[in-house]
Short mmCIF file of C-alpha atoms in Angstrom, two decimals:
data_model
loop_
_atom_site.label_atom_id
_atom_site.label_comp_id
_atom_site.label_asym_id
_atom_site.label_seq_id
_atom_site.Cartn_x
_atom_site.Cartn_y
_atom_site.Cartn_z
CA MET A 16 5.05 37.71 66.55
CA SER A 17 6.35 41.20 66.84
CA GLY A 18 3.48 43.77 66.61
CA GLU A 19 0.89 41.09 66.18
CA LYS A 20 -2.34 41.35 68.22
CA TRP A 21 -5.66 39.56 68.48
CA ARG A 22 -8.25 40.61 65.92
CA ARG A 23 -12.12 40.45 66.27
CA ALA A 24 -13.78 38.09 63.85
CA ASP A 25 -16.70 40.35 62.96
CA GLY A 26 -16.80 40.64 59.19
CA TYR A 27 -16.41 38.29 56.14
CA GLU A 28 -13.41 40.06 55.04
CA LYS A 29 -11.52 39.42 58.20
CA ILE A 30 -12.38 35.75 58.22
CA ARG A 31 -12.50 34.66 54.54
CA ASP A 32 -8.83 33.37 54.59
CA PHE A 33 -9.20 31.77 58.02
CA SER A 34 -9.85 28.14 58.80
CA ALA A 35 -13.57 27.37 58.40
CA ILE A 36 -13.36 24.65 61.15
CA GLY A 37 -11.44 26.98 63.47
CA TYR A 38 -14.06 29.93 63.17
CA LEU A 39 -17.14 27.76 63.24
CA THR A 40 -15.67 25.94 66.32
CA ALA A 41 -15.03 29.10 68.09
CA ALA A 42 -18.37 30.69 67.12
CA GLU A 43 -20.07 27.52 68.71
CA LEU A 44 -18.03 27.64 71.77
CA VAL A 45 -18.99 31.40 72.31
CA ARG A 46 -22.69 30.49 71.84
CA ILE A 47 -22.31 27.53 74.35
CA SER A 48 -20.94 29.92 76.92
CA GLY A 49 -23.79 32.49 76.36
CA GLY A 50 -21.04 34.94 75.05
CA ARG A 51 -19.36 35.13 78.48
CA VAL A 52 -16.18 33.41 77.43
CA PRO A 53 -14.07 34.84 74.66
CA VAL A 54 -12.37 32.47 72.38
CA GLY A 55 -9.15 33.02 70.42
CA MET A 56 -8.07 30.88 67.56
CA ILE A 57 -4.60 30.71 65.93
CA GLU A 58 -4.49 28.93 62.60
CA ILE A 59 -1.31 27.16 61.41
CA ASP A 60 -2.01 25.97 57.93
CA GLY A 61 -0.06 23.10 56.40
CA ASN A 62 -1.94 22.99 53.16
CA GLY A 63 -1.83 19.36 52.75
CA GLN A 64 1.62 18.63 54.28
CA PRO A 65 2.48 15.26 55.89
CA LEU A 66 3.07 15.13 59.69
CA GLY A 67 6.98 15.37 59.14
CA ALA A 68 6.39 19.05 58.19
CA PHE A 69 4.96 19.82 61.55
CA MET A 70 7.81 18.26 63.56
CA ASN A 71 10.12 20.11 65.80
CA ASN A 72 13.89 19.43 65.53
CA GLN A 73 14.27 17.18 68.43
CA THR A 74 11.25 15.01 67.83
CA ALA A 75 12.10 14.73 64.17
CA ASP A 76 15.66 13.53 64.96
CA ARG A 77 14.38 10.98 67.48
CA MET A 78 11.47 9.69 65.29
CA LYS A 79 13.51 9.81 62.07
CA THR A 80 10.55 11.57 60.16
CA ASP A 81 12.96 13.12 57.59
CA THR A 82 16.50 12.90 56.17
CA TYR A 83 18.93 15.67 55.63
CA ASP A 84 19.72 16.46 51.97
CA PRO A 85 23.25 18.30 51.73
CA GLU A 86 22.69 19.34 48.24
CA THR A 87 19.65 21.51 49.17
CA ASP A 88 20.82 21.90 52.96
CA ARG A 89 17.43 21.10 54.27
CA TYR A 90 15.60 18.08 55.74
CA VAL A 91 13.19 16.34 53.47
CA THR A 92 10.26 14.38 54.75
CA THR A 93 8.02 11.64 53.24
CA GLY A 94 4.30 11.44 52.16
CA VAL A 95 2.14 12.78 49.57
CA ASN A 96 3.10 16.56 48.84
CA ALA A 97 6.12 15.93 50.88
CA ASP A 98 8.73 18.69 50.76
CA ALA A 99 10.72 20.14 53.53
CA GLY A 100 10.57 18.72 57.07
CA ARG A 101 10.09 20.63 60.27
CA TYR A 102 9.40 24.06 58.48
CA LEU A 103 5.82 24.38 59.84
CA TYR A 104 6.90 23.87 63.25
CA ASN A 105 10.04 26.19 63.04
CA HIS A 106 8.43 28.96 60.98
CA TYR A 107 4.92 28.88 62.56
CA MET A 108 4.73 26.94 65.85
CA TYR A 109 8.09 27.75 67.42
CA PRO A 110 7.15 31.36 67.97
CA PHE A 111 4.27 30.23 70.33
CA GLU A 112 6.56 28.13 72.65
CA ARG A 113 5.63 29.29 76.23
CA TYR A 114 2.47 30.90 75.01
CA PRO A 115 -0.35 29.76 77.13
CA ILE A 116 -3.01 27.85 75.06
CA ALA A 117 -6.10 25.96 76.02
CA GLY A 118 -6.01 23.16 73.54
CA LEU A 119 -5.10 21.99 70.02
CA ILE A 120 -7.43 21.16 67.20
CA TRP A 121 -5.93 19.02 64.65
CA TYR A 122 -7.23 18.22 61.10
CA GLN A 123 -4.31 16.67 59.14
CA GLY A 124 -3.03 13.32 57.91
CA GLU A 125 -4.31 13.03 54.42
CA SER A 126 -0.68 13.12 53.14
CA ASP A 127 0.34 10.39 55.40
CA LEU A 128 -1.88 7.91 53.74
CA THR A 129 0.93 5.53 52.61
CA PRO A 130 1.33 2.49 54.82
CA ASP A 131 4.78 3.34 56.06
CA ASN A 132 3.57 6.85 57.20
CA ALA A 133 0.31 5.62 58.49
CA PHE A 134 1.72 2.92 60.77
CA ARG A 135 4.16 5.31 62.39
CA TYR A 136 1.61 8.09 62.67
CA PRO A 137 0.21 7.53 66.17
CA ALA A 138 3.76 7.31 67.77
CA CYS A 139 5.18 10.22 65.92
CA PHE A 140 2.07 12.43 66.64
CA GLY A 141 2.13 11.40 70.26
CA GLU A 142 5.71 12.44 70.59
CA LEU A 143 4.92 15.72 68.96
CA ILE A 144 2.04 16.22 71.45
CA LYS A 145 4.36 15.38 74.37
CA TYR A 146 6.88 17.85 73.25
CA MET A 147 4.35 20.60 72.67
CA ARG A 148 2.81 20.01 76.10
CA GLY A 149 6.30 20.42 77.64
CA THR A 150 7.08 23.73 75.83
CA HIS A 151 3.81 25.39 74.82
CA ASN A 152 1.78 25.94 77.99
CA THR A 153 3.25 26.60 81.49
CA VAL A 154 -0.37 27.16 82.71
CA ASN A 155 -1.90 23.90 81.45
CA PRO A 156 0.97 21.63 80.38
CA GLU A 157 -1.54 18.76 79.84
CA PHE A 158 -3.76 20.66 77.45
CA PRO A 159 -6.29 18.47 75.39
CA VAL A 160 -5.85 17.64 71.75
CA PHE A 161 -9.02 17.26 69.42
CA TYR A 162 -8.47 15.66 66.14
CA VAL A 163 -10.97 15.06 63.39
CA GLU A 164 -11.78 11.61 61.90
CA PHE A 165 -11.71 11.79 58.25
CA PRO A 166 -15.38 11.41 56.69
CA PRO A 167 -16.11 8.92 53.95
CA LEU A 168 -14.43 9.41 50.64
CA PHE A 169 -15.79 8.42 47.27
CA ASP A 170 -14.15 7.53 44.04
CA CYS A 171 -15.28 8.92 40.70
CA PRO A 172 -18.59 7.36 39.73
CA ALA A 173 -19.27 5.76 36.43
CA GLY A 174 -20.63 8.35 33.88
CA PHE A 175 -18.88 11.28 35.55
CA PRO A 176 -17.70 13.72 32.75
CA ALA A 177 -14.06 12.78 31.84
CA ASP A 178 -13.05 16.40 31.62
CA SER A 179 -14.28 17.28 35.03
CA GLU A 180 -12.14 17.38 38.13
CA TRP A 181 -12.69 14.65 40.90
CA VAL A 182 -10.77 15.05 44.05
CA TYR A 183 -10.19 11.79 45.93
CA LEU A 184 -7.67 9.93 48.07
CA ASP A 185 -7.93 6.48 49.74
CA LEU A 186 -7.72 7.55 53.45
CA GLY A 187 -9.15 4.33 54.88
CA LEU A 188 -5.99 3.01 56.35
CA ILE A 189 -4.71 6.37 57.86
CA ARG A 190 -8.21 7.07 59.12
CA SER A 191 -8.33 3.76 61.10
CA VAL A 192 -4.74 4.18 62.42
CA MET A 193 -5.20 7.79 63.52
CA GLY A 194 -8.07 6.41 65.62
CA THR A 195 -5.53 4.89 68.00
CA VAL A 196 -4.20 8.16 68.93
CA GLN A 197 -6.85 8.58 71.58
CA ARG A 198 -5.90 5.21 72.99
CA GLU A 199 -2.15 5.66 72.99
CA SER A 200 -1.87 9.33 74.07
CA ASP A 201 -3.62 10.95 77.07
CA SER A 202 -6.12 13.62 76.79
CA CYS A 203 -6.64 13.23 73.08
CA TYR A 204 -10.11 13.03 71.61
CA GLN A 205 -11.47 12.03 68.16
CA ALA A 206 -14.14 14.17 66.70
CA VAL A 207 -16.36 11.56 64.84
CA SER A 208 -17.16 12.36 61.18
CA CYS A 209 -18.37 9.08 59.75
CA ASP A 210 -22.04 9.98 59.92
CA LEU A 211 -21.67 13.46 58.49
CA PHE A 212 -21.18 12.90 54.91
CA SER A 213 -22.57 10.55 52.25
CA ASP A 214 -22.88 12.34 49.15
CA ARG A 215 -21.33 10.22 46.34
CA SER A 216 -22.07 12.74 43.65
CA PHE A 217 -20.08 15.58 45.27
CA TRP A 218 -16.86 16.18 43.35
CA ASN A 219 -14.47 16.81 46.34
CA SER A 220 -15.01 14.38 49.15
CA LEU A 221 -11.42 15.17 50.07
CA HIS A 222 -12.82 18.61 51.28
CA PRO A 223 -16.51 17.78 51.81
CA ASN A 224 -18.89 20.52 52.43
CA ILE A 225 -19.54 19.57 56.05
CA LYS A 226 -17.19 21.91 58.04
CA ASP A 227 -20.03 23.30 59.92
CA LYS A 228 -20.99 19.88 61.25
CA GLN A 229 -17.49 18.92 62.05
CA ALA A 230 -17.05 22.23 63.86
CA LEU A 231 -20.12 21.52 65.83
CA ARG A 232 -18.83 18.04 66.74
CA ILE A 233 -15.48 19.61 67.95
CA ALA A 234 -17.15 22.25 69.93
CA GLN A 235 -19.37 19.78 71.80
CA LEU A 236 -16.48 17.71 72.49
CA ILE A 237 -14.33 20.58 73.80
CA ALA A 238 -17.37 21.74 76.01
CA SER A 239 -17.70 18.19 77.42
CA VAL A 240 -14.09 17.91 78.31
CA ASN A 241 -13.96 21.30 79.87
CA GLY A 242 -17.06 20.47 81.96
CA SER A 243 -19.37 22.97 80.41
CA GLY A 244 -21.23 20.59 77.87
CA ALA A 245 -22.91 17.19 77.87
CA PRO A 246 -21.25 14.02 79.12
CA LEU A 247 -18.35 12.72 76.86
CA TYR A 248 -20.43 9.60 75.73
CA GLU A 249 -22.86 12.12 74.12
CA ALA A 250 -20.09 14.20 72.51
CA THR A 251 -18.04 11.41 70.96
CA GLY A 252 -18.77 7.70 70.32
CA PRO A 253 -17.51 4.41 72.00
CA ILE A 254 -13.66 4.43 72.18
CA ALA A 255 -11.76 1.15 71.65
CA GLY A 256 -9.56 0.42 74.51
CA LYS A 257 -7.94 -3.12 74.17
CA VAL A 258 -8.24 -6.24 72.25
CA THR A 259 -7.80 -9.77 73.70
CA LEU A 260 -7.07 -12.78 71.41
CA SER A 261 -7.93 -16.36 71.86
CA GLU A 262 -5.33 -19.02 72.08
CA ASP A 263 -5.69 -19.96 68.50
CA GLY A 264 -5.83 -16.36 67.36
CA ARG A 265 -9.06 -16.69 65.56
CA THR A 266 -11.34 -14.82 68.13
CA ALA A 267 -10.67 -11.35 69.24
CA VAL A 268 -12.62 -9.40 72.01
CA ILE A 269 -12.41 -5.63 71.74
CA THR A 270 -13.33 -3.85 74.95
CA TYR A 271 -14.65 -0.24 74.71
CA ARG A 272 -15.09 2.71 77.04
CA ASN A 273 -17.37 5.76 76.75
CA VAL A 274 -20.26 3.69 76.02
CA GLY A 275 -22.85 5.21 78.27
CA ASP A 276 -25.31 2.57 79.11
CA GLY A 277 -23.80 0.15 76.68
CA LEU A 278 -22.90 -0.60 73.13
CA ALA A 279 -25.48 -1.01 70.41
CA ALA A 280 -26.03 -1.39 66.70
CA SER A 281 -27.71 1.59 65.09
CA ASP A 282 -30.17 -0.87 63.33
CA GLY A 283 -31.14 -2.57 66.66
CA GLY A 284 -29.38 -5.82 65.99
CA LYS A 285 -26.31 -7.57 67.49
CA ASP A 286 -24.31 -7.76 64.40
CA VAL A 287 -21.65 -5.03 63.97
CA LEU A 288 -20.84 -3.41 60.57
CA GLY A 289 -17.70 -1.66 59.94
CA PHE A 290 -14.94 -3.99 60.92
CA THR A 291 -12.43 -5.36 58.45
CA LEU A 292 -9.74 -7.93 59.05
CA CYS A 293 -6.12 -7.12 57.99
CA GLY A 294 -3.74 -9.21 55.92
CA LYS A 295 -0.17 -10.06 57.18
CA ASP A 296 0.87 -6.68 55.72
CA GLY A 297 -1.50 -4.79 58.08
CA ILE A 298 -3.65 -3.56 55.27
CA PRO A 299 -7.45 -3.97 55.76
CA ASP A 300 -8.75 -6.70 53.39
CA ARG A 301 -12.35 -6.92 52.46
CA SER A 302 -12.00 -10.47 51.25
CA LEU A 303 -11.30 -11.85 54.65
CA THR A 304 -14.38 -13.35 56.15
CA PHE A 305 -15.53 -13.03 59.93
CA THR A 306 -18.39 -12.28 62.12
CA ALA A 307 -18.52 -9.36 64.66
CA ARG A 308 -21.20 -9.19 67.31
CA ILE A 309 -21.88 -7.07 70.49
CA THR A 310 -21.35 -9.63 73.35
CA GLY A 311 -21.50 -7.49 76.25
CA LYS A 312 -22.23 -3.87 77.63
CA ASP A 313 -18.62 -2.82 76.49
CA THR A 314 -17.39 -5.59 74.26
CA VAL A 315 -17.60 -6.79 70.66
CA THR A 316 -16.41 -10.16 69.67
CA ILE A 317 -14.83 -10.90 66.30
CA GLU A 318 -14.60 -14.65 65.18
CA SER A 319 -12.69 -15.85 62.13
CA ASP A 320 -11.89 -19.22 60.51
CA THR A 321 -8.23 -18.27 60.32
CA GLU A 322 -5.68 -16.32 62.46
CA ILE A 323 -6.46 -12.66 62.96
CA CYS A 324 -3.57 -10.58 62.03
CA GLY A 325 -5.02 -7.10 62.53
CA ILE A 326 -8.43 -5.41 62.85
CA ALA A 327 -9.63 -2.05 61.42
CA TYR A 328 -12.79 -0.14 62.13
CA ASN A 329 -13.83 2.35 59.38
CA GLY A 330 -10.65 1.23 57.57
CA ILE A 331 -12.05 1.27 54.10
CA PHE A 332 -12.23 4.54 52.59
CA ASP A 333 -15.88 4.71 51.42
CA MET A 334 -17.62 3.36 54.56
CA VAL A 335 -20.77 5.20 55.43
CA PHE A 336 -22.53 5.26 58.72
CA GLY A 337 -25.86 3.45 58.55
CA SER A 338 -25.07 1.22 55.64
CA ASP A 339 -21.42 0.20 56.45
CA LEU A 340 -20.86 1.14 59.89
CA ASN A 341 -23.38 0.89 62.69
CA LEU A 342 -21.67 0.57 66.20
CA VAL A 343 -22.85 3.40 68.62
CA GLY A 344 -22.97 4.07 72.33
CA SER A 345 -26.29 4.46 74.22
CA ALA A 346 -26.58 8.14 73.11
CA GLY A 347 -26.46 7.02 69.56
CA MET A 348 -23.07 8.52 68.88
CA PRO A 349 -21.12 6.43 66.38
CA ALA A 350 -18.03 4.84 67.37
CA GLY A 351 -14.86 6.38 65.70
CA ALA A 352 -12.34 4.77 63.53
CA THR A 353 -9.75 2.46 65.12
CA TYR A 354 -7.11 0.01 64.41
CA PHE A 355 -5.36 -3.02 66.09
CA ARG A 356 -2.33 -5.00 64.92
CA THR A 357 -2.66 -8.42 66.68
CA ASP A 358 0.29 -10.42 65.17
CA ASP A 359 3.08 -8.34 66.81
#
């Protein structure tokens, strides 16, 4: 950090290589404050790396997110694009220890899509947050974390030219499991994206052209949390809190918070779209049948003919708000992805 200083984002050449979401979020926050509050953004870009690359040494050791390879003399993590563990923290995040920061925006997780990585993600990310809160801010040690829900993703459609590039990953499982971070770690907030993208003809749904919309959501969420914006139920959707199972394990009641005046289906009915039951392996399985209905101001009841092993909301990669998802709060903001394992 020696010799580095803040730079004004006042021209395309200065921002062209910076995070689009970072810049656009900052610009919206400046607009919300009427230009009275300057906003500084620091980008740490993992370029598609799994969570293990962002881990600090102590947390990586405790959570076992990598293994030491004596031949290369480095720690190797797991996941898509996996390479060296810890290096993003040690090279780019460590220099900011003890540096006062107001919060963290997190857009990552695509490379943790495998079940092994996905199921461990909330605990590992939660421990990283805990470590950073203890070392990165002596002014506000409980700084908030705002992470982005992955929008819908679409596989290559029939008839698409064979020699053209189509970018896609099945992020359904990791998206739903990441939704539990805001339930399991304090002061964490999910920026909902399920209603921001639905273009099945766009070749790169892994990087959809909605960064401006996502940045607006993040900025509105930040403003709500810091007291300068709308109430939280207008900035993000209903948040799943707990699940209660019947004695026979065939009925589950999910209790939500942040519902405003109450839960609703966007189509005006009582039936809820977007839930999927999971098999014994914890993977969402579209073939399992059930009903899901709003049964109270803050409750959804799921009933099945067989024992419920797990529940995902927005756990299938190509679910789109309106046609496949419809749970909202009274302000019309969609519920974010979430996941429950009920057979533990």
